[in-house]
Structures are given as C-alpha cells and as structure tokens.
Amino acid sequence: MDDGEAPATTTDLLLGGRFAVVQPARGHHRAGTDALLLAAAVPTDARGLVVDLGAGCGTAGLAVAARCPAVTVALVEREPLLTGLARAALAVPENAGFADRVTVVEADIGAPEAERVAAGLARGGATHVILNPPFHAPEAVRASPAAGRAAAHVLAADGLERWLRTAAWALAPGGVVAVIFPADGLDRLLSALEGRFGAVAIRPVHPRAGTPAIRVVVRAGLGSRGPMRLCDRLVLHAGTGSAWTAEADAIFRDAAPLAFA
C-alpha cells in the first residue's frame, strides 16, 4: 500500500445486525468478542454519557449505543485513521437509529487535561467509562510489525495507571468503569483500580467448561467503599465445538447485558 493510499476496509454487522462497524481489513486490531463483552457490561437501562476510551474504530462504544437507548456515547481515540472509520460508521444505514447520540473525539488519553478538554472530552461528565486497554507489557511480547496492531496490544511504559487515571477524571461522582483484561493480568488491574475505585465486581470468562479463564470483565465504582465480589464465570463455547453457550449467544446475538450477580 502506498503512503497516500487509503487502507482497505470492511463493513461488518454485529450483535445480530443491530449495528455495523467500519474497520481496516488488515494491519489493525479487528472487532471481536472482547469489545462486545465490554459493551455488555453497561446495563441496558443506563443513562447519561458513556465514554469509550481508546475506542479504536468504535466497536464497543457503538455496541453500547445500539444496546442502550437512553445514553449518549463519546468514542475517544488518538489515531486519525481510526477516528475517520468511526465517523464513517455513523453514516452506515444500520447505525442511523443511534448515530445522533454518538460523537467521535480525537484525543490521546495521556495528553494534558487542557488538550483533552479542547478536543471535546469533558471532565466529570460520564456515568460510565469503558476501556479495553492494550494487554501486554513491551518486554513481555514481540510486538506486531503492523504499527496499528502493536498499539492495540502493547501497553505503554506507564501501564494501566494512565488509563484508570483518565477514566476517573472523565467520570461523574458515583460513575462506573468497566474494563476487559487478560485473566492473568487481574492483579495488575486491581492494583491500578486501588485508591480510586471500589465495589469491584469480577466476571471470569472461560473459552469452555473445564478450561482456565482467558479474560476478566471488571466493573467498579468511582470512590466507592463497597466490597469486592467474584461473580459467576461466563463460559463462551458449549462442548468441544464452536457453538456459543446460551448466555454467550444472548450477549453476542441478542444484545443481552453481562450480569454481575
């Protein structure tokens, strides 16, 4: 691909056709179950502003807008290519029913406060913040040669602290953050939440029964003193095949919420 050539993209329907995402065909992280699980952590009856930090092309935030009719959504992403695709998605016919409730904010979550505000991200205005941060420390993995994929998977040197600090900054008092993260990084995530968030609820996600968890979806309240809860596991696949379990099918096809009972 020449430097000035636009990348090939695909337009893909998700949540049983409830919304569409426009995404690079290659060279960047592609939409998948992680984004939909993260979106499902926002209750269907949520209200107010939901901020998707590091939104990429907008999969999780668009899923929230499609699922939750009473929210507005801000997709916050620093990469111009991806913010352009998020804006393109708002013009797709399948997204017409909620496009007027979604804004795209081109900003780096680690930028100074004045820059974030100038870009359109307000302090203390969100009822929910969702984030799917990069998973891996730079020294732990061999980064993808594709810069876009590497940025989506490799955690910066300051780790999760920057992400959770910005989430707390964006939330209104009593607001909720939801994070999806590898199960083997739960200790790092809990450490980053400490001091800002409480009432932490954790749902382990297993590929199938009898296998270790690969992800955790964690929800926590800003400034809460509530106790931590380990919730029932979510198993994605039934038996040894590729079919979803009933709960996973309800989340991925029927837009059901992810319960934290």
Tab-separated table of C-alpha atoms in Angstrom:
chain	number	residue	atom	x	y	z
A	1	MET	CA	0.000	0.000	0.000
A	2	ASP	CA	1.388	3.436	-0.939
A	3	ASP	CA	1.728	6.035	1.822
A	4	GLY	CA	-1.143	8.093	0.404
A	5	GLU	CA	-3.416	5.148	-0.333
A	6	ALA	CA	-6.414	4.599	1.909
A	7	PRO	CA	-6.386	1.175	3.610
A	8	ALA	CA	-8.838	-1.497	2.578
A	9	THR	CA	-11.791	-1.668	4.958
A	10	THR	CA	-14.714	-3.940	5.685
A	11	THR	CA	-18.150	-3.083	6.999
A	12	ASP	CA	-19.284	-5.763	9.414
A	13	LEU	CA	-22.609	-6.314	11.164
A	14	LEU	CA	-22.504	-7.274	14.845
A	15	LEU	CA	-24.972	-8.025	17.649
A	16	GLY	CA	-27.296	-9.846	15.312
A	17	GLY	CA	-27.235	-6.973	12.823
A	18	ARG	CA	-28.068	-4.264	15.356
A	19	PHE	CA	-25.088	-2.162	14.311
A	20	ALA	CA	-22.195	-2.046	11.853
A	21	VAL	CA	-18.530	-1.270	12.290
A	22	VAL	CA	-16.175	0.001	9.575
A	23	GLN	CA	-12.689	-1.378	10.194
A	24	PRO	CA	-9.357	-1.948	8.443
A	25	ALA	CA	-9.193	-5.241	6.602
A	26	ARG	CA	-5.663	-5.789	7.924
A	27	GLY	CA	-2.882	-4.131	9.887
A	28	HIS	CA	-5.051	-3.193	12.885
A	29	HIS	CA	-6.883	-4.991	15.633
A	30	ARG	CA	-10.181	-6.378	14.328
A	31	ALA	CA	-13.509	-6.282	16.164
A	32	GLY	CA	-14.257	-9.375	18.223
A	33	THR	CA	-15.839	-10.791	21.322
A	34	ASP	CA	-13.794	-8.649	23.731
A	35	ALA	CA	-15.426	-5.431	22.537
A	36	LEU	CA	-18.917	-6.929	22.713
A	37	LEU	CA	-18.358	-8.313	26.227
A	38	LEU	CA	-17.116	-4.898	27.335
A	39	ALA	CA	-20.174	-3.183	25.865
A	40	ALA	CA	-22.448	-5.717	27.568
A	41	ALA	CA	-21.056	-4.618	30.943
A	42	VAL	CA	-23.080	-1.386	30.566
A	43	PRO	CA	-26.675	-2.056	31.726
A	44	THR	CA	-29.320	-1.739	29.028
A	45	ASP	CA	-31.192	0.862	31.102
A	46	ALA	CA	-28.096	3.051	31.598
A	47	ARG	CA	-28.498	6.786	31.125
A	48	GLY	CA	-26.173	9.737	30.601
A	49	LEU	CA	-22.802	9.804	28.854
A	50	VAL	CA	-20.761	6.656	28.189
A	51	VAL	CA	-17.111	7.281	27.256
A	52	ASP	CA	-15.210	4.620	25.305
A	53	LEU	CA	-11.528	5.339	25.974
A	54	GLY	CA	-9.144	4.088	23.303
A	55	ALA	CA	-12.143	3.312	21.145
A	56	GLY	CA	-10.284	2.287	18.003
A	57	CYS	CA	-12.827	2.247	15.191
A	58	GLY	CA	-15.581	2.359	17.800
A	59	THR	CA	-16.816	-1.230	18.156
A	60	ALA	CA	-17.527	-1.258	21.901
A	61	GLY	CA	-18.967	2.259	22.046
A	62	LEU	CA	-21.194	1.678	19.017
A	63	ALA	CA	-22.428	-1.542	20.608
A	64	VAL	CA	-23.340	0.413	23.754
A	65	ALA	CA	-25.268	2.970	21.689
A	66	ALA	CA	-27.108	0.172	19.883
A	67	ARG	CA	-27.982	-1.607	23.158
A	68	CYS	CA	-28.784	1.324	25.433
A	69	PRO	CA	-31.373	3.761	24.033
A	70	ALA	CA	-31.030	6.370	26.799
A	71	VAL	CA	-27.277	7.024	26.583
A	72	THR	CA	-25.025	9.262	24.558
A	73	VAL	CA	-21.588	7.900	23.660
A	74	ALA	CA	-18.192	9.530	23.138
A	75	LEU	CA	-15.653	7.479	21.173
A	76	VAL	CA	-12.212	8.691	22.277
A	77	GLU	CA	-9.308	7.642	20.051
A	78	ARG	CA	-5.961	9.238	19.165
A	79	GLU	CA	-5.316	7.663	15.743
A	80	PRO	CA	-6.770	9.702	12.848
A	81	LEU	CA	-7.269	6.639	10.645
A	82	LEU	CA	-9.467	5.001	13.265
A	83	THR	CA	-11.428	8.123	14.162
A	84	GLY	CA	-12.132	8.515	10.448
A	85	LEU	CA	-13.518	4.991	10.313
A	86	ALA	CA	-15.623	5.613	13.419
A	87	ARG	CA	-17.141	8.669	11.724
A	88	ALA	CA	-17.725	6.600	8.588
A	89	ALA	CA	-19.619	4.057	10.671
A	90	LEU	CA	-22.018	6.762	11.832
A	91	ALA	CA	-23.105	7.186	8.205
A	92	VAL	CA	-23.844	3.467	7.705
A	93	PRO	CA	-27.615	2.846	7.402
A	94	GLU	CA	-27.593	0.171	10.125
A	95	ASN	CA	-26.400	2.809	12.622
A	96	ALA	CA	-28.921	5.504	11.682
A	97	GLY	CA	-31.093	4.847	14.719
A	98	PHE	CA	-28.415	5.955	17.175
A	99	ALA	CA	-25.823	7.904	15.157
A	100	ASP	CA	-27.060	11.234	16.527
A	101	ARG	CA	-26.223	10.016	20.058
A	102	VAL	CA	-22.567	9.282	19.242
A	103	THR	CA	-19.652	11.700	18.940
A	104	VAL	CA	-16.051	10.991	17.948
A	105	VAL	CA	-13.310	12.679	19.979
A	106	GLU	CA	-9.794	12.613	18.549
A	107	ALA	CA	-7.612	12.806	21.641
A	108	ASP	CA	-4.810	10.961	23.416
A	109	ILE	CA	-5.912	9.781	26.845
A	110	GLY	CA	-2.463	10.677	28.193
A	111	ALA	CA	-2.485	14.227	26.861
A	112	PRO	CA	-2.621	17.170	29.280
A	113	GLU	CA	-6.091	17.974	30.601
A	114	ALA	CA	-6.371	21.181	28.587
A	115	GLU	CA	-5.754	19.268	25.356
A	116	ARG	CA	-8.348	16.617	26.185
A	117	VAL	CA	-10.929	19.279	27.017
A	118	ALA	CA	-10.144	21.232	23.850
A	119	ALA	CA	-10.656	18.037	21.835
A	120	GLY	CA	-14.132	17.632	23.305
A	121	LEU	CA	-13.739	15.338	26.324
A	122	ALA	CA	-15.212	16.907	29.447
A	123	ARG	CA	-14.051	16.294	32.998
A	124	GLY	CA	-16.526	14.601	35.328
A	125	GLY	CA	-19.282	14.249	32.751
A	126	ALA	CA	-19.639	10.488	32.257
A	127	THR	CA	-21.845	7.998	34.064
A	128	HIS	CA	-19.861	5.095	32.574
A	129	VAL	CA	-16.380	4.722	31.121
A	130	ILE	CA	-15.461	1.564	29.224
A	131	LEU	CA	-11.967	0.558	28.231
A	132	ASN	CA	-10.192	-2.294	26.514
A	133	PRO	CA	-6.580	-1.246	27.124
A	134	PRO	CA	-3.544	-2.826	25.481
A	135	PHE	CA	-2.777	-6.111	27.189
A	136	HIS	CA	0.939	-6.742	27.077
A	137	ALA	CA	3.992	-5.074	28.591
A	138	PRO	CA	6.580	-4.144	25.908
A	139	GLU	CA	9.183	-6.530	27.323
A	140	ALA	CA	6.751	-9.462	27.542
A	141	VAL	CA	5.887	-9.915	23.871
A	142	ARG	CA	7.243	-9.466	20.406
A	143	ALA	CA	5.134	-6.623	19.066
A	144	SER	CA	3.374	-6.983	15.732
A	145	PRO	CA	5.274	-5.422	12.803
A	146	ALA	CA	1.998	-3.690	11.922
A	147	ALA	CA	2.089	-0.483	13.962
A	148	GLY	CA	-1.686	-0.359	14.362
A	149	ARG	CA	-1.905	-3.858	15.790
A	150	ALA	CA	1.084	-3.253	18.064
A	151	ALA	CA	-0.507	-0.117	19.517
A	152	ALA	CA	-3.696	-2.045	20.261
A	153	HIS	CA	-1.908	-4.863	22.112
A	154	VAL	CA	1.245	-3.473	23.750
A	155	LEU	CA	0.872	-1.491	26.968
A	156	ALA	CA	2.831	1.747	27.307
A	157	ALA	CA	5.526	2.073	29.945
A	158	ASP	CA	3.190	3.729	32.468
A	159	GLY	CA	0.836	0.779	32.159
A	160	LEU	CA	-2.731	0.752	33.357
A	161	GLU	CA	-2.280	3.700	35.709
A	162	ARG	CA	-2.739	6.254	32.922
A	163	TRP	CA	-5.901	4.552	31.657
A	164	LEU	CA	-7.565	4.357	35.075
A	165	ARG	CA	-6.475	7.883	35.992
A	166	THR	CA	-8.144	9.241	32.850
A	167	ALA	CA	-11.237	7.102	33.465
A	168	ALA	CA	-11.587	8.568	36.970
A	169	TRP	CA	-11.073	12.081	35.562
A	170	ALA	CA	-13.852	11.582	32.996
A	171	LEU	CA	-16.397	10.080	35.408
A	172	ALA	CA	-19.018	11.940	37.410
A	173	PRO	CA	-19.183	11.168	41.157
A	174	GLY	CA	-20.554	7.673	41.597
A	175	GLY	CA	-19.760	6.753	37.992
A	176	VAL	CA	-18.763	3.267	36.909
A	177	VAL	CA	-15.768	1.986	34.960
A	178	ALA	CA	-15.827	-1.320	33.074
A	179	VAL	CA	-12.629	-2.969	31.844
A	180	ILE	CA	-11.848	-6.159	29.929
A	181	PHE	CA	-8.384	-7.590	30.524
A	182	PRO	CA	-6.496	-10.896	30.371
A	183	ALA	CA	-7.250	-13.100	33.373
A	184	ASP	CA	-3.546	-13.484	34.150
A	185	GLY	CA	-3.263	-9.694	34.481
A	186	LEU	CA	-6.021	-9.352	37.088
A	187	ASP	CA	-3.518	-8.485	39.799
A	188	ARG	CA	-2.212	-5.560	37.730
A	189	LEU	CA	-5.707	-4.337	37.028
A	190	LEU	CA	-6.779	-4.482	40.671
A	191	SER	CA	-3.639	-2.568	41.651
A	192	ALA	CA	-4.443	0.175	39.123
A	193	LEU	CA	-8.026	0.435	40.403
A	194	GLU	CA	-6.972	0.708	44.049
A	195	GLY	CA	-7.378	4.121	45.628
A	196	ARG	CA	-9.827	5.419	43.018
A	197	PHE	CA	-12.433	2.692	42.597
A	198	GLY	CA	-14.271	0.275	44.862
A	199	ALA	CA	-17.147	-2.201	44.828
A	200	VAL	CA	-15.124	-4.146	42.286
A	201	ALA	CA	-17.107	-6.920	40.574
A	202	ILE	CA	-15.199	-9.523	38.556
A	203	ARG	CA	-16.585	-11.952	35.960
A	204	PRO	CA	-14.078	-14.529	34.682
A	205	VAL	CA	-14.517	-15.529	31.032
A	206	HIS	CA	-13.665	-19.119	30.035
A	207	PRO	CA	-13.436	-20.432	26.457
A	208	ARG	CA	-15.306	-23.573	27.526
A	209	ALA	CA	-16.066	-25.526	30.685
A	210	GLY	CA	-13.005	-27.137	32.262
A	211	THR	CA	-10.541	-24.606	30.823
A	212	PRO	CA	-8.839	-21.701	32.614
A	213	ALA	CA	-10.263	-18.190	32.297
A	214	ILE	CA	-8.721	-16.145	29.480
A	215	ARG	CA	-10.366	-12.793	30.250
A	216	VAL	CA	-11.933	-10.955	33.134
A	217	VAL	CA	-14.583	-8.276	32.793
A	218	VAL	CA	-14.329	-5.954	35.784
A	219	ARG	CA	-16.755	-3.248	36.855
A	220	ALA	CA	-16.046	-0.766	39.672
A	221	GLY	CA	-17.496	2.426	41.159
A	222	LEU	CA	-15.589	5.699	41.403
A	223	GLY	CA	-14.875	6.447	45.062
A	224	SER	CA	-16.938	3.506	46.289
A	225	ARG	CA	-16.085	1.727	49.536
A	226	GLY	CA	-18.103	-1.359	48.653
A	227	PRO	CA	-16.525	-4.823	48.916
A	228	MET	CA	-15.011	-6.787	46.060
A	229	ARG	CA	-17.159	-9.559	44.524
A	230	LEU	CA	-16.099	-12.530	42.418
A	231	CYS	CA	-19.112	-13.277	40.217
A	232	ASP	CA	-20.128	-16.446	38.414
A	233	ARG	CA	-17.991	-17.394	35.423
A	234	LEU	CA	-19.071	-16.871	31.810
A	235	VAL	CA	-18.380	-19.873	29.559
A	236	LEU	CA	-18.283	-18.965	25.876
A	237	HIS	CA	-18.497	-22.256	23.992
A	238	ALA	CA	-20.646	-25.324	24.591
A	239	GLY	CA	-18.934	-28.728	24.432
A	240	THR	CA	-15.956	-29.030	22.117
A	241	GLY	CA	-17.438	-27.231	19.113
A	242	SER	CA	-17.695	-23.587	18.138
A	243	ALA	CA	-21.333	-23.083	19.205
A	244	TRP	CA	-21.947	-20.435	21.856
A	245	THR	CA	-23.408	-21.304	25.217
A	246	ALA	CA	-26.887	-19.928	25.810
A	247	GLU	CA	-25.563	-16.984	27.854
A	248	ALA	CA	-22.842	-16.100	25.340
A	249	ASP	CA	-25.316	-16.366	22.455
A	250	ALA	CA	-27.688	-13.996	24.242
A	251	ILE	CA	-24.853	-11.459	24.670
A	252	PHE	CA	-23.368	-11.682	21.169
A	253	ARG	CA	-26.542	-12.109	19.099
A	254	ASP	CA	-29.392	-10.757	21.222
A	255	ALA	CA	-27.580	-7.817	22.881
A	256	ALA	CA	-28.262	-9.117	26.397
A	257	PRO	CA	-26.366	-7.458	29.267
A	258	LEU	CA	-23.481	-9.159	31.048
A	259	ALA	CA	-24.838	-9.834	34.522
A	260	PHE	CA	-22.694	-9.222	37.619
A	261	ALA	CA	-24.889	-11.151	40.064
